[in-house]
Short mmCIF file of C-alpha atoms and ligand atoms in Angstrom, two decimals:
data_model
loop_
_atom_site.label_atom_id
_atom_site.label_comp_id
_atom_site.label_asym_id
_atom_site.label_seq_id
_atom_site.Cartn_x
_atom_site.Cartn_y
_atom_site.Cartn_z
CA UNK A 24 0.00 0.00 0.00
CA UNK A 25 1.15 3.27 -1.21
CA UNK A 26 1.65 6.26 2.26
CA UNK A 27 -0.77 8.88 1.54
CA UNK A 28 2.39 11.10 1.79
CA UNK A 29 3.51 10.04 -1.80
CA UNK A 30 -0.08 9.23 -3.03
CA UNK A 31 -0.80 12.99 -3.77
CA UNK A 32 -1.20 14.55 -6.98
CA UNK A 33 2.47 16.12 -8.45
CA UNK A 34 0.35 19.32 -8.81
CA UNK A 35 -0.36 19.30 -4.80
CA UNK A 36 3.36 18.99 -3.71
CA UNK A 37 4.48 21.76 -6.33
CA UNK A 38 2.06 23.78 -5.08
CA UNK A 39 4.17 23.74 -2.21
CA UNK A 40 6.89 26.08 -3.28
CA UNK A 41 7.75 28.73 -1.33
CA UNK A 42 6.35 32.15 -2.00
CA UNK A 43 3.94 30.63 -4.31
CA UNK A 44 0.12 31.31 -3.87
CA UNK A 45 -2.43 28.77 -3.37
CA UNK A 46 -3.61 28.85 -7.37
CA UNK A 47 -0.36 29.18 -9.27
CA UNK A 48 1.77 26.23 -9.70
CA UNK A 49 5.18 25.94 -10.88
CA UNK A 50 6.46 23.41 -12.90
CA UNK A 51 10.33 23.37 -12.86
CA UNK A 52 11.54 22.88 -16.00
CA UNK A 53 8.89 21.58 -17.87
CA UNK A 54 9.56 23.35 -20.89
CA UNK A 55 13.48 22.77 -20.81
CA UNK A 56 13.73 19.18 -22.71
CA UNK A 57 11.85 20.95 -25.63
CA UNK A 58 13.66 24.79 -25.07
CA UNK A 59 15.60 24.17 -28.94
CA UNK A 60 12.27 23.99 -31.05
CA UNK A 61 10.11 26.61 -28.57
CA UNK A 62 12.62 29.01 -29.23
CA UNK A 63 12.94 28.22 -33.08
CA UNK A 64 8.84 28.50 -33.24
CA UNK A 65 9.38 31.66 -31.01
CA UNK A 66 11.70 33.36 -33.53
CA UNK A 67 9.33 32.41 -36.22
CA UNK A 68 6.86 33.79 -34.78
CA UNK A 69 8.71 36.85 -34.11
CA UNK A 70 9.79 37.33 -37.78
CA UNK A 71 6.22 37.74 -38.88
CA UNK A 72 5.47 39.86 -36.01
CA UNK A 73 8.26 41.84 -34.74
CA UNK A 74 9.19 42.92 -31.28
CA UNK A 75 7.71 46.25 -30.42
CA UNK A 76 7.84 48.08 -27.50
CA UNK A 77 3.92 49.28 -26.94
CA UNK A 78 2.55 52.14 -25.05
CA UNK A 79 0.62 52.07 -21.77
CA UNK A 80 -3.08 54.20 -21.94
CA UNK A 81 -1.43 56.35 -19.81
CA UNK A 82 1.28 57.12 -22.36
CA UNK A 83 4.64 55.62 -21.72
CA UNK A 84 6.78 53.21 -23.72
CA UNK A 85 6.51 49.54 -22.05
CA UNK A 86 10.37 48.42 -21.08
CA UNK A 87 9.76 45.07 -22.31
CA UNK A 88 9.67 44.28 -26.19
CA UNK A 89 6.28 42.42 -26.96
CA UNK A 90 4.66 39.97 -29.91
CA UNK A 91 1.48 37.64 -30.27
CA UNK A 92 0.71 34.34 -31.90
CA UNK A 93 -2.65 32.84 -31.74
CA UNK A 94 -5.86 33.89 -33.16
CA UNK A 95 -6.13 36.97 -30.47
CA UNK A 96 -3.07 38.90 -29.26
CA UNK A 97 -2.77 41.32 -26.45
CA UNK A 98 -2.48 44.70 -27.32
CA UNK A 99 -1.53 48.40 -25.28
CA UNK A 100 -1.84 51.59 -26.85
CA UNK A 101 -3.30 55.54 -25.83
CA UNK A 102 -6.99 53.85 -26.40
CA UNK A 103 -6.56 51.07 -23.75
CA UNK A 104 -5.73 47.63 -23.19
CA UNK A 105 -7.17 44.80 -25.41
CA UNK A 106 -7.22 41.73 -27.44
CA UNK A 107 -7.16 42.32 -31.07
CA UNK A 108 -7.46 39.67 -34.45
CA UNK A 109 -4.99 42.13 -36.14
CA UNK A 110 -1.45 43.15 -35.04
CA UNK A 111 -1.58 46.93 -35.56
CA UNK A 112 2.20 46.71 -36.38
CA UNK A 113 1.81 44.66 -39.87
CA UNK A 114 -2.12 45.31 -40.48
CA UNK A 115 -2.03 41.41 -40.93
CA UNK A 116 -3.50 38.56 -38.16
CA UNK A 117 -1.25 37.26 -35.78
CA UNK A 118 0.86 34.52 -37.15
CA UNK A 119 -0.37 31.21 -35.77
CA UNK A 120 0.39 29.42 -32.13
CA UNK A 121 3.05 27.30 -33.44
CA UNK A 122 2.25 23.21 -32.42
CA UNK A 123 5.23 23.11 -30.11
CA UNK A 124 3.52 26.16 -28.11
CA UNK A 125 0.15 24.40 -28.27
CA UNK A 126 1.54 21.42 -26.84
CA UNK A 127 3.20 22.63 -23.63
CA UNK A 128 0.38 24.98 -22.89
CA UNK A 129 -1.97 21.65 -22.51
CA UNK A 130 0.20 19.78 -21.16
CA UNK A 131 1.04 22.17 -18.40
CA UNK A 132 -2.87 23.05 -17.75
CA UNK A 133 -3.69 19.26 -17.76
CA UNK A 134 -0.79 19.06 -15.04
CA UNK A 135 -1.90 21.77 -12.80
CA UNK A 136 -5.77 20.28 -12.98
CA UNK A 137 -7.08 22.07 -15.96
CA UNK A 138 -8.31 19.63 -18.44
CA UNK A 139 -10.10 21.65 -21.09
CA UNK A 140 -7.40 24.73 -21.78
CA UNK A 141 -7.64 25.71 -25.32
CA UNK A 142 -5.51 29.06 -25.54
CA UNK A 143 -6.22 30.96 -28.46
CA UNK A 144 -3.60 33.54 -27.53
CA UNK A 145 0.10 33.83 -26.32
CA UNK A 146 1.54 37.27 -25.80
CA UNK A 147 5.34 37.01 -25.93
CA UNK A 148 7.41 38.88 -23.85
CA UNK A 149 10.94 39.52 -24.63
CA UNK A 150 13.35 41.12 -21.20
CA UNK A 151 16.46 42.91 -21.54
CA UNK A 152 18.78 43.55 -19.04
CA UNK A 153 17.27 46.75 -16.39
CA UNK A 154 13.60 46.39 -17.83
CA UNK A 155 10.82 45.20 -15.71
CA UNK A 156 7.25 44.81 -15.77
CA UNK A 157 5.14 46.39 -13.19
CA UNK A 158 2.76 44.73 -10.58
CA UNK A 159 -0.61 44.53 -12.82
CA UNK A 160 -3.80 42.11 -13.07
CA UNK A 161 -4.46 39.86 -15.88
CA UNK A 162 -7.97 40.93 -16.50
CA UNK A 163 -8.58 41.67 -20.12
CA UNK A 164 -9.50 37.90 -20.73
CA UNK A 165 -13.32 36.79 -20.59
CA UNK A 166 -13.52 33.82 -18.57
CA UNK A 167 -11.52 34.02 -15.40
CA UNK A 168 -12.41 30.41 -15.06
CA UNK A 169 -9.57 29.49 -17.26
CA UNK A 170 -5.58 29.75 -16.13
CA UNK A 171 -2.97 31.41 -17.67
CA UNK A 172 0.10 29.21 -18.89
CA UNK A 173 2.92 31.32 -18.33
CA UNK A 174 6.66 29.71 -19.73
CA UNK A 175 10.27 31.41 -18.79
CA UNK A 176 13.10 31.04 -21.57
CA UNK A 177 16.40 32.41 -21.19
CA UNK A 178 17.89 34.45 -18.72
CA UNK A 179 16.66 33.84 -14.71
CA UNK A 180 13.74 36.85 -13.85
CA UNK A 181 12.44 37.09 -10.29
CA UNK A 182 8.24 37.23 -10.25
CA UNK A 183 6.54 38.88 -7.73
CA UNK A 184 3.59 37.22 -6.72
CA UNK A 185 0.87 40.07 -4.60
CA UNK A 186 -3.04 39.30 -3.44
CA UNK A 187 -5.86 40.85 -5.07
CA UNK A 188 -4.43 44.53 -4.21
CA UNK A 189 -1.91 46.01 -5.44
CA UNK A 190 -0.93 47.04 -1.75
CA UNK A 191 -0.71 43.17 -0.52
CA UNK A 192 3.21 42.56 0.24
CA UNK A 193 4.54 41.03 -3.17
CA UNK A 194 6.19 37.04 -2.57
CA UNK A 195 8.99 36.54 -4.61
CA UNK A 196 9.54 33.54 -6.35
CA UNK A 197 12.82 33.05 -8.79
CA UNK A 198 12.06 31.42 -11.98
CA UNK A 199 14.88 29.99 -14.68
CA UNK A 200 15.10 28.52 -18.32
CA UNK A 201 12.11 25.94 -18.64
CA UNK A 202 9.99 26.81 -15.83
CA UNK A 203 6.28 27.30 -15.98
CA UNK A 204 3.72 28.61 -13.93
CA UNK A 205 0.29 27.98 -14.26
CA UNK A 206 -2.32 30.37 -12.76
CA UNK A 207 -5.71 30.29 -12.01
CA UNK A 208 -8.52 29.67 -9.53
CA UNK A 209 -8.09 31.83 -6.64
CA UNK A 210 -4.93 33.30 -7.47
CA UNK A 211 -6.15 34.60 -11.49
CA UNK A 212 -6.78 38.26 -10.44
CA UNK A 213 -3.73 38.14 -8.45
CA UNK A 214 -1.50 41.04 -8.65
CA UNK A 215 2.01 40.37 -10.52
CA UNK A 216 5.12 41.24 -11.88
CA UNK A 217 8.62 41.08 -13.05
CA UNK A 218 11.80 42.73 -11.18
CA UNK A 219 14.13 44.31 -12.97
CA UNK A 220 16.20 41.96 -15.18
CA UNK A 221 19.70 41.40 -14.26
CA UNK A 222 22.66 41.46 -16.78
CA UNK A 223 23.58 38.17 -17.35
CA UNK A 224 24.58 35.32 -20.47
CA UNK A 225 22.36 32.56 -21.19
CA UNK A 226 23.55 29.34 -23.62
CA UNK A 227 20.33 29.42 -25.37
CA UNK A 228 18.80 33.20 -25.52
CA UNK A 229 22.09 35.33 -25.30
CA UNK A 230 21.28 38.62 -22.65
CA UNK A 231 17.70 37.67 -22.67
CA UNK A 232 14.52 36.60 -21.25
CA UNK A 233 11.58 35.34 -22.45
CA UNK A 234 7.70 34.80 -21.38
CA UNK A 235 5.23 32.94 -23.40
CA UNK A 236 1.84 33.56 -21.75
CA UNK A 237 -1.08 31.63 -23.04
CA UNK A 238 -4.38 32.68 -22.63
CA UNK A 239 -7.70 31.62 -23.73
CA UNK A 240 -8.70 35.62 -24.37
CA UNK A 241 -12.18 35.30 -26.28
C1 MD6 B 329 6.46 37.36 -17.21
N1 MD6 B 329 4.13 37.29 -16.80
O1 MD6 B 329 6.67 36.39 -16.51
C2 MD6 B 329 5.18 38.13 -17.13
N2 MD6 B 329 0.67 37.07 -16.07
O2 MD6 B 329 7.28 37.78 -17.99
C3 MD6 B 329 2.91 37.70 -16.50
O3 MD6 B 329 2.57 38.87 -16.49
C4 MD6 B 329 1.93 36.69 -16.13
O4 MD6 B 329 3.56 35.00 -15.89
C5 MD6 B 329 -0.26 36.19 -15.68
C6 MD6 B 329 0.05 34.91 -15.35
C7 MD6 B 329 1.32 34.49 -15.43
C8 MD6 B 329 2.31 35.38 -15.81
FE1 FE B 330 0.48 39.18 -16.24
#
């Protein structure tokens, strides 16, 4: 007979680590054994739709460099934020969520509990050494019944995990090359961020980091 101990889901114990709120999961290096052809898909992706740094409603260039594949992407200028069919860079639809991206995104959700995830979005974020991204909620998505898929590539980043204000002391939980987080249930309105990004060298992605988050927008 199996000790209840070790009879418990993976998802429960990983929910154990520290910092981490009870809704987001992290699954250490999930996405590492499969890093070569996410980051060939990304860079597909990205030469269709180019990097660009967007601007907040309130006016101010966002530090980190940002793209979208999937039939939605997320979007930031003077009018608000949004999902749009179109990238506003190209005038052309996003290109597609490449199968590789697909894949993990399911896999992860399916992991953490969530059987049904279909994302039809992932917002790509790409971090350069002394940007950041500011505590924020992830609310511009319909259902806040389904998670967010979140994958870290590339250089380490340090993600700051608050409650459902802003003013709730951040946790801070380090993440490196093939984690992901998945996010939902109580924790989805959760306030979040990124610290600043340290200088640093990684093997696969040179002085950067990036974030695939997948979202199921519409
Ligand atoms: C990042 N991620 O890790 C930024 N949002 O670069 C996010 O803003 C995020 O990782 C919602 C859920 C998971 C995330
Ligand atoms: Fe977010």
């Amino acid at each position: 007979m199996t000790l209840d101990l070790f009879d418990k889901p993976a998802v429960w114990q990983q929910s154990l680590t520290p910092g981490l709120a009870p809704g987001a999961v992290v699954l250490r290096g999930l996405a590492a054994g499969n890093d070569d052809a996410l980051l060939a898909a990304l860079h597909s992706v990205a030469a269709k739709a180019p990097f660009r740094h967007m601007t907040t409603p309130g006016g101010f260039r966002m530090s980190v460099a940002m793209t979208n594949c999937g039939s939605l992407g997320w979007v930031t200028d003077k009018s608000g934020y949004r999902y749009s069919a179109i990238d506003p860079e190209t005038g052309a639809q996003w290109p597609p969520m490449p199968e590789v991206f697909l894949q993990l995104a399911q896999a992860a959700a399916v992991q953490s509990g969530y059987k049904n995830f279909v994302p039809d979005s992932c917002l790509i974020n790409r971090y350069e050494p002394g940007t950041k991204l500011s505590l924020h909620q992830d609310k511009n998505e319909r259902d806040f019944q389904q998670p967010i898929v979140s994958v870290s590539l590339g250089l380490p980043a340090v993600f700051q995990f608050a409650g459902q204000s802003r003013a709730d002391k951040p946790e801070r939980v380090p993440l490196t090359h093939g984690d992901v987080v998945v996010w939902g249930g109580v924790a989805r309105l959760n306030y979040h961020g990124v610290l600043t990004l340290k200088p640093g060298q990684h093997f696969k992605t040179g002085s950067c980091r990036f974030n695939l988050t997948f979202r199921k927008a519409a």
